[in-house]
Coordinates of C-alpha atoms in Angstrom, one line a residue:
S1 CA 0.0 0.0 0.0
E2 CA 1.1 3.6 -0.6
V3 CA 2.4 5.5 2.4
T4 CA 2.8 8.8 0.5
P5 CA 0.6 10.5 -2.1
P6 CA 1.6 10.3 -5.7
L7 CA 3.1 13.3 -7.4
P8 CA 0.2 15.6 -8.4
G9 CA -1.2 15.1 -11.9
A10 CA 1.3 14.3 -14.6
A11 CA 4.2 15.9 -12.8
A12 CA 6.6 13.0 -13.2
P13 CA 7.3 13.3 -16.9
R14 CA 7.8 17.0 -16.6
L15 CA 10.1 16.6 -13.6
I16 CA 12.2 14.0 -15.5
E17 CA 12.7 16.5 -18.3
L18 CA 13.5 19.3 -15.9
T19 CA 16.1 17.2 -14.0
T20 CA 17.7 15.3 -16.8
G21 CA 17.2 17.7 -19.7
I22 CA 15.5 15.1 -21.8
S23 CA 11.8 14.2 -21.9
Q24 CA 10.3 10.7 -21.7
A25 CA 8.8 11.4 -25.1
T26 CA 12.3 11.9 -26.5
Y27 CA 13.5 8.7 -25.0
A28 CA 10.4 6.8 -26.3
A29 CA 10.7 8.3 -29.8
D30 CA 14.4 7.5 -29.9
V31 CA 13.7 3.8 -29.3
V32 CA 10.4 3.4 -31.2
L33 CA 10.9 5.7 -34.2
S34 CA 14.6 5.6 -34.8
T35 CA 17.6 3.4 -34.1
G36 CA 17.8 4.0 -30.4
E37 CA 21.0 6.1 -30.7
L38 CA 20.3 8.0 -27.5
F39 CA 19.5 4.8 -25.6
H40 CA 22.7 3.1 -26.7
Q41 CA 24.7 6.2 -25.9
L42 CA 23.4 6.3 -22.3
F43 CA 23.1 2.6 -21.6
Q44 CA 26.3 0.8 -20.6
D45 CA 26.5 -2.8 -21.9
G46 CA 29.3 -3.7 -19.5
R47 CA 27.2 -2.7 -16.5
P48 CA 23.8 -4.5 -16.7
G49 CA 20.9 -2.5 -15.5
R50 CA 23.0 0.7 -15.4
Y51 CA 21.5 3.6 -17.4
L52 CA 23.3 6.9 -17.2
Y53 CA 20.8 9.7 -16.7
Q54 CA 22.4 13.1 -16.8
M55 CA 21.2 14.8 -13.6
R56 CA 21.2 18.5 -14.4
R57 CA 19.0 19.5 -11.5
Q58 CA 17.9 18.0 -8.2
C59 CA 14.2 17.6 -7.4
V60 CA 12.2 17.2 -4.2
A61 CA 8.4 16.8 -3.7
M62 CA 7.8 18.4 -0.3
I63 CA 4.7 17.7 1.8
L64 CA 3.3 20.8 3.6
V65 CA 2.5 20.0 7.3
S66 CA 0.2 22.2 9.3
P67 CA 0.8 22.3 13.1
V68 CA -2.4 24.3 13.5
E69 CA -6.1 24.1 12.5
G70 CA -8.8 26.5 11.8
F71 CA -10.2 28.6 9.0
L72 CA -7.4 29.8 6.8
T73 CA -7.2 33.6 6.7
N74 CA -4.3 33.8 4.1
S75 CA -3.5 32.1 0.8
I76 CA -0.8 29.4 1.3
K77 CA 0.2 29.8 -2.4
K78 CA 0.5 33.6 -2.2
T79 CA 2.5 33.5 1.1
L80 CA 4.9 31.0 -0.4
E81 CA 5.3 33.1 -3.6
E82 CA 6.1 36.1 -1.5
M83 CA 8.9 34.2 0.1
E84 CA 10.6 34.2 -3.3
L85 CA 12.4 30.9 -2.8
P86 CA 14.6 30.1 -5.8
S87 CA 13.9 26.3 -6.0
I88 CA 10.1 26.4 -5.8
L89 CA 8.8 25.3 -9.1
E90 CA 5.2 24.6 -8.2
I91 CA 2.9 25.3 -5.3
L92 CA -0.1 22.9 -4.9
P93 CA -2.1 23.9 -1.8
A94 CA -4.7 21.5 -0.5
V95 CA -6.6 24.2 1.2
E96 CA -7.6 27.7 -0.1
K97 CA -8.1 30.9 1.9
G98 CA -11.4 30.8 3.8
A99 CA -11.5 27.0 4.0
Y100 CA -11.0 24.9 7.1
L101 CA -7.3 23.8 7.5
Q102 CA -6.9 20.6 9.6
Q103 CA -3.8 20.0 11.7
T104 CA -1.8 17.5 9.7
C105 CA -1.9 14.0 11.1
D106 CA -2.0 11.8 8.0
A107 CA -1.9 11.9 4.2
A108 CA -5.5 13.1 4.0
T109 CA -4.7 16.2 6.1
F110 CA -1.5 17.4 4.3
A111 CA -1.7 21.2 3.7
G112 CA -0.4 20.8 0.2
T113 CA 2.7 19.8 -1.9
L114 CA 5.6 21.8 -3.2
L115 CA 7.8 20.8 -6.1
L116 CA 11.3 22.1 -5.7
V117 CA 13.8 21.9 -8.6
H118 CA 17.3 23.5 -8.6
E119 CA 20.9 22.7 -9.7
S120 CA 21.9 22.9 -6.0
M121 CA 20.6 20.4 -3.4
D122 CA 22.0 22.9 -0.8
Q123 CA 19.6 25.6 -2.2
I124 CA 16.7 23.1 -2.1
S125 CA 17.6 22.2 1.5
A126 CA 17.8 25.9 2.5
D127 CA 14.4 26.6 0.9
I128 CA 12.8 23.6 2.7
A129 CA 14.2 24.9 6.0
K130 CA 12.6 28.3 5.3
V131 CA 9.2 26.7 4.5
R132 CA 9.4 24.6 7.7
E133 CA 10.3 27.7 9.7
A134 CA 7.3 29.5 8.2
E135 CA 5.0 26.5 9.0
N136 CA 6.2 26.5 12.6
D137 CA 6.3 30.2 13.4
G138 CA 2.7 30.7 12.2
S139 CA 3.4 32.9 9.1
L140 CA 2.4 30.2 6.6
Y141 CA -0.8 29.1 8.1
R142 CA -2.7 31.9 9.7
V143 CA -6.0 30.6 11.0
S144 CA -9.1 31.7 12.8
P145 CA -11.5 29.6 14.9
E146 CA -14.4 31.3 13.1
P147 CA -15.1 31.4 9.3
M148 CA -14.2 34.6 7.5
T149 CA -17.2 36.9 6.9

C-alpha cells in the first residue's frame, strides 16, 4: 500500500525533463521511431541495468505539514510566492483561503505539496528549511477559529 501520495497530476514526466534535460517522449521516440541512438549512448552494456541519466538539477516533492487548524485567513500559495524561494517550481495547496485547514496528522490532512527543482541540493535544503520555519512560526498558516465573513 502507498504511504505517500503520488506526485500531483502528470508531474513525473515534466520533472524527469527538468532534472535530466530530456523528456520521456524523446526517449520513447528514440527507441520506437529511430535506431535508439540516445538509448545506446546512455546505456552501458558492461554494467547490466545501469543507465546513465544526466542529472542536471535536483528535485524534491515536499509535503506541507500544518501544526495548527482553523479557518485559513491567508493564501498558502501567495504566502509562499512572496517568500521568493529560488527552488520552488510549483505550489499545490490542498486548502484555499477561507476553507478549514486541519492540523496535519496523516496523508488526508496534508496542507499541500511543493515541487522544488534546482541545480543545487543545498539551495533546495535551504528553501525547505525556510518553509518549515514559516510553518512552525505561524506565518504560513494563519488561522481563525471562526469562518471569515
